[in-house]
Short mmCIF file of C-alpha atoms in Angstrom, two decimals:
data_model
loop_
_atom_site.label_atom_id
_atom_site.label_comp_id
_atom_site.label_asym_id
_atom_site.label_seq_id
_atom_site.Cartn_x
_atom_site.Cartn_y
_atom_site.Cartn_z
CA UNK A 30 8.43 0.53 11.28
CA UNK A 31 4.73 0.65 12.05
CA UNK A 32 3.96 -0.01 15.72
CA UNK A 33 1.13 -2.27 14.66
CA UNK A 34 2.45 -4.63 12.01
CA UNK A 35 5.74 -5.64 10.48
CA UNK A 36 6.36 -4.81 6.81
CA UNK A 37 5.65 -7.63 4.36
CA UNK A 38 9.08 -8.42 2.96
CA UNK A 39 11.50 -11.31 3.05
CA UNK A 40 12.11 -12.88 6.45
CA UNK A 41 15.76 -11.83 6.66
CA UNK A 42 15.05 -8.31 5.47
CA UNK A 43 12.20 -7.99 7.96
CA UNK A 44 14.34 -9.03 10.92
CA UNK A 45 17.33 -6.90 9.96
CA UNK A 46 15.32 -3.79 9.17
CA UNK A 47 13.08 -4.08 12.22
CA UNK A 48 15.89 -4.63 14.67
CA UNK A 49 17.99 -1.83 13.21
CA UNK A 50 15.03 0.54 13.28
CA UNK A 51 14.16 -0.17 16.91
CA UNK A 52 17.79 0.12 18.02
CA UNK A 53 18.10 3.56 16.39
CA UNK A 54 14.99 5.07 17.93
CA UNK A 55 15.12 7.08 21.16
CA UNK A 56 13.20 5.50 23.98
CA UNK A 57 10.35 8.00 23.68
CA UNK A 58 9.85 7.14 19.99
CA UNK A 59 9.71 3.41 20.35
CA UNK A 60 6.37 1.55 20.25
CA UNK A 61 4.68 1.79 23.60
CA UNK A 62 4.59 -1.27 25.80
CA UNK A 63 1.32 -3.11 26.21
CA UNK A 64 -0.96 -1.33 28.68
CA UNK A 65 -1.49 -2.94 32.08
CA UNK A 66 -4.07 -5.71 32.04
CA UNK A 67 -5.41 -5.84 35.57
CA UNK A 68 -5.97 -9.39 36.74
CA UNK A 69 -4.76 -11.16 33.59
CA UNK A 70 -3.09 -14.28 34.95
CA UNK A 71 -1.72 -17.67 33.92
CA UNK A 72 -1.65 -20.79 36.07
CA UNK A 73 -1.43 -24.56 35.82
CA UNK A 74 -3.09 -27.27 37.89
CA UNK A 75 -0.04 -29.41 37.06
CA UNK A 76 2.80 -27.02 38.00
CA UNK A 77 3.21 -24.72 40.99
CA UNK A 78 4.81 -21.36 40.14
CA UNK A 79 8.34 -21.35 41.50
CA UNK A 80 8.15 -25.09 42.11
CA UNK A 81 9.55 -28.12 40.36
CA UNK A 82 8.28 -29.79 37.20
CA UNK A 83 7.11 -33.38 37.56
CA UNK A 84 8.71 -36.13 35.47
CA UNK A 85 5.53 -36.69 33.49
CA UNK A 86 6.12 -33.30 31.81
CA UNK A 87 9.85 -33.90 31.17
CA UNK A 88 11.23 -34.80 27.74
CA UNK A 89 11.62 -38.42 26.66
CA UNK A 90 14.92 -38.29 24.78
CA UNK A 91 18.36 -36.68 24.81
CA UNK A 92 19.14 -38.57 28.01
CA UNK A 93 15.89 -37.69 29.79
CA UNK A 94 13.24 -40.29 30.59
CA UNK A 95 10.07 -38.32 31.25
CA UNK A 96 6.63 -38.86 29.73
CA UNK A 97 6.78 -35.61 27.70
CA UNK A 98 3.14 -34.72 28.33
CA UNK A 99 2.32 -31.03 27.98
CA UNK A 100 0.98 -29.58 31.24
CA UNK A 101 -2.46 -28.05 31.53
CA UNK A 102 -2.54 -24.25 31.38
CA UNK A 103 -5.35 -21.90 32.40
CA UNK A 104 -5.70 -18.14 32.07
CA UNK A 105 -8.32 -15.62 33.14
CA UNK A 106 -9.26 -11.93 33.03
CA UNK A 107 -7.96 -11.31 29.52
CA UNK A 108 -7.85 -7.66 28.43
CA UNK A 109 -10.86 -6.18 26.66
CA UNK A 110 -10.59 -6.47 22.90
CA UNK A 111 -8.66 -9.75 22.92
CA UNK A 112 -9.08 -11.66 19.64
CA UNK A 113 -6.51 -14.41 20.13
CA UNK A 114 -3.91 -15.83 22.49
CA UNK A 115 -0.36 -17.11 22.06
CA UNK A 116 1.44 -19.47 24.43
CA UNK A 117 5.23 -19.81 24.58
CA UNK A 118 7.48 -21.84 26.90
CA UNK A 119 11.13 -20.81 27.14
CA UNK A 120 14.25 -21.86 29.05
CA UNK A 121 16.52 -18.81 29.44
CA UNK A 122 19.21 -20.89 31.19
CA UNK A 123 19.96 -23.33 28.35
CA UNK A 124 23.67 -23.22 27.43
CA UNK A 125 23.02 -22.18 23.84
CA UNK A 126 23.74 -18.46 23.94
CA UNK A 127 20.10 -17.81 23.11
CA UNK A 128 18.06 -19.94 25.50
CA UNK A 129 15.78 -22.75 24.32
CA UNK A 130 12.15 -22.69 23.13
CA UNK A 131 10.12 -25.71 24.24
CA UNK A 132 6.58 -25.02 23.07
CA UNK A 133 4.68 -22.42 21.07
CA UNK A 134 0.99 -22.24 20.21
CA UNK A 135 -0.43 -19.46 18.01
CA UNK A 136 -3.91 -18.18 17.10
CA UNK A 137 -5.70 -19.64 20.09
CA UNK A 138 -9.27 -18.26 19.78
CA UNK A 139 -10.35 -15.58 22.24
CA UNK A 140 -13.12 -17.87 23.52
CA UNK A 141 -10.54 -20.38 24.81
CA UNK A 142 -9.22 -19.98 28.37
CA UNK A 143 -7.23 -23.17 28.81
CA UNK A 144 -5.11 -25.84 27.20
CA UNK A 145 -5.82 -29.22 28.80
CA UNK A 146 -3.07 -31.62 29.76
CA UNK A 147 -1.68 -33.26 26.64
CA UNK A 148 -2.98 -30.59 24.28
CA UNK A 149 0.54 -30.00 23.00
CA UNK A 150 1.21 -33.61 22.07
CA UNK A 151 -0.75 -33.67 18.81
CA UNK A 152 -2.05 -31.00 16.46
CA UNK A 153 -5.54 -32.48 16.68
CA UNK A 154 -5.67 -31.80 20.43
CA UNK A 155 -5.27 -28.04 20.06
CA UNK A 156 -8.32 -25.75 19.90
CA UNK A 157 -9.80 -25.31 16.42
CA UNK A 158 -7.90 -22.59 14.60
CA UNK A 159 -4.78 -22.80 16.78
CA UNK A 160 -1.51 -24.27 15.59
CA UNK A 161 1.74 -25.36 17.19
CA UNK A 162 4.70 -23.34 15.97
CA UNK A 163 8.38 -24.08 15.58
CA UNK A 164 10.41 -24.76 18.69
CA UNK A 165 14.04 -25.75 19.19
CA UNK A 166 13.32 -29.47 18.89
CA UNK A 167 12.65 -28.92 15.18
CA UNK A 168 13.31 -32.04 13.07
CA UNK A 169 14.80 -34.02 15.98
CA UNK A 170 11.79 -36.36 16.19
CA UNK A 171 11.67 -36.31 20.00
CA UNK A 172 8.33 -34.46 20.07
CA UNK A 173 6.68 -36.80 17.56
CA UNK A 174 5.89 -34.04 15.06
CA UNK A 175 7.28 -30.55 14.63
CA UNK A 176 5.19 -28.07 16.58
CA UNK A 177 4.43 -30.45 19.44
CA UNK A 178 5.42 -29.84 23.05
CA UNK A 179 8.97 -30.71 24.13
CA UNK A 180 9.56 -30.97 27.85
CA UNK A 181 12.51 -29.88 29.98
CA UNK A 182 15.81 -31.73 29.57
CA UNK A 183 18.70 -29.61 30.84
CA UNK A 184 22.25 -30.98 30.96
CA UNK A 185 22.84 -33.32 33.89
CA UNK A 186 24.57 -31.80 36.89
CA UNK A 187 23.62 -28.19 36.16
CA UNK A 188 21.70 -25.95 38.51
CA UNK A 189 17.96 -26.26 37.94
CA UNK A 190 16.85 -24.32 34.86
CA UNK A 191 13.96 -21.86 34.79
CA UNK A 192 11.05 -22.60 32.47
CA UNK A 193 8.97 -19.54 31.69
CA UNK A 194 5.36 -20.16 30.65
CA UNK A 195 3.74 -17.11 29.03
CA UNK A 196 0.36 -16.36 27.49
CA UNK A 197 -0.10 -13.26 25.33
CA UNK A 198 -3.44 -11.58 24.60
CA UNK A 199 -3.62 -10.01 21.14
CA UNK A 200 -5.99 -7.62 19.39
CA UNK A 201 -5.55 -9.60 16.16
CA UNK A 202 -7.05 -12.98 15.31
CA UNK A 203 -4.05 -14.22 13.30
CA UNK A 204 -0.58 -13.17 14.43
CA UNK A 205 1.13 -14.35 11.24
CA UNK A 206 -1.23 -12.53 8.90
CA UNK A 207 -1.09 -9.36 11.00
CA UNK A 208 2.71 -9.33 11.20
CA UNK A 209 3.48 -10.63 7.71
CA UNK A 210 5.60 -13.54 8.98
CA UNK A 211 5.32 -17.23 8.03
CA UNK A 212 3.63 -19.79 10.27
CA UNK A 213 6.94 -21.67 10.16
CA UNK A 214 8.86 -18.69 11.56
CA UNK A 215 11.01 -19.30 14.61
CA UNK A 216 9.82 -18.77 18.16
CA UNK A 217 12.29 -15.90 18.45
CA UNK A 218 10.83 -14.17 15.39
CA UNK A 219 7.35 -14.53 16.84
CA UNK A 220 8.70 -13.30 20.17
CA UNK A 221 9.93 -10.15 18.44
CA UNK A 222 6.51 -9.69 16.86
CA UNK A 223 4.82 -10.15 20.22
CA UNK A 224 7.08 -7.92 22.28
CA UNK A 225 7.78 -5.19 19.75
CA UNK A 226 6.34 -5.58 16.26
CA UNK A 227 2.65 -5.61 17.14
CA UNK A 228 2.95 -2.57 19.41
CA UNK A 229 -0.40 -1.84 21.08
CA UNK A 230 -1.99 -4.81 19.33
CA UNK A 231 -0.31 -6.88 22.04
CA UNK A 232 -2.77 -6.15 24.82
CA UNK A 233 -1.11 -7.94 27.71
CA UNK A 234 0.79 -10.99 28.87
CA UNK A 235 0.89 -13.21 31.94
CA UNK A 236 3.64 -15.59 33.02
CA UNK A 237 4.83 -17.99 35.66
CA UNK A 238 8.19 -19.72 36.08
CA UNK A 239 8.91 -23.28 37.22
CA UNK A 240 12.16 -25.19 37.76
CA UNK A 241 13.71 -28.44 36.62
CA UNK A 242 17.19 -29.90 36.98
CA UNK A 243 18.78 -33.33 36.93
#
């Protein structure tokens, strides 16, 4: 498998072949991790890293009664050569066996350094050229439209879940075209592309984690 792009083949064949290939390679032969990106950072004026998530950003549905507004995100000091950004929000503590994806935004132009509060609540609020991708609220209707932000809503009585907000800086303008995957591909498929398939075309990433329980 090329360290830069995934082969253009059927979705199932791509996933199976890519995963098998990576698993069989010795560590020294695998695509190199993204180089350090000094100072690249992600923050939010709405959420304190390590702190709790306010009810206004919590899901409205599935037993939760938040406002489901996407929080503002800001990033700075992107690596040289960045052509686009990707944002993903993930709950690794969801009792699904695979975590839970709450929000994904792809092909954010390199000139953009923030998503304002509410940007994830309608496609028209995203920067020109960017698009909301599939998350695990697909076809449930609780986010309004597929691709919109879906806030935290862990099972009642559980320990507070972690919500990991991550921005990726890419050396490609269109992740789907570069990787040969559909825009409708799952967040996990795009996560594989970001963390392995693009190789050195993934220039760096920055994250913070916040908590929510009920």
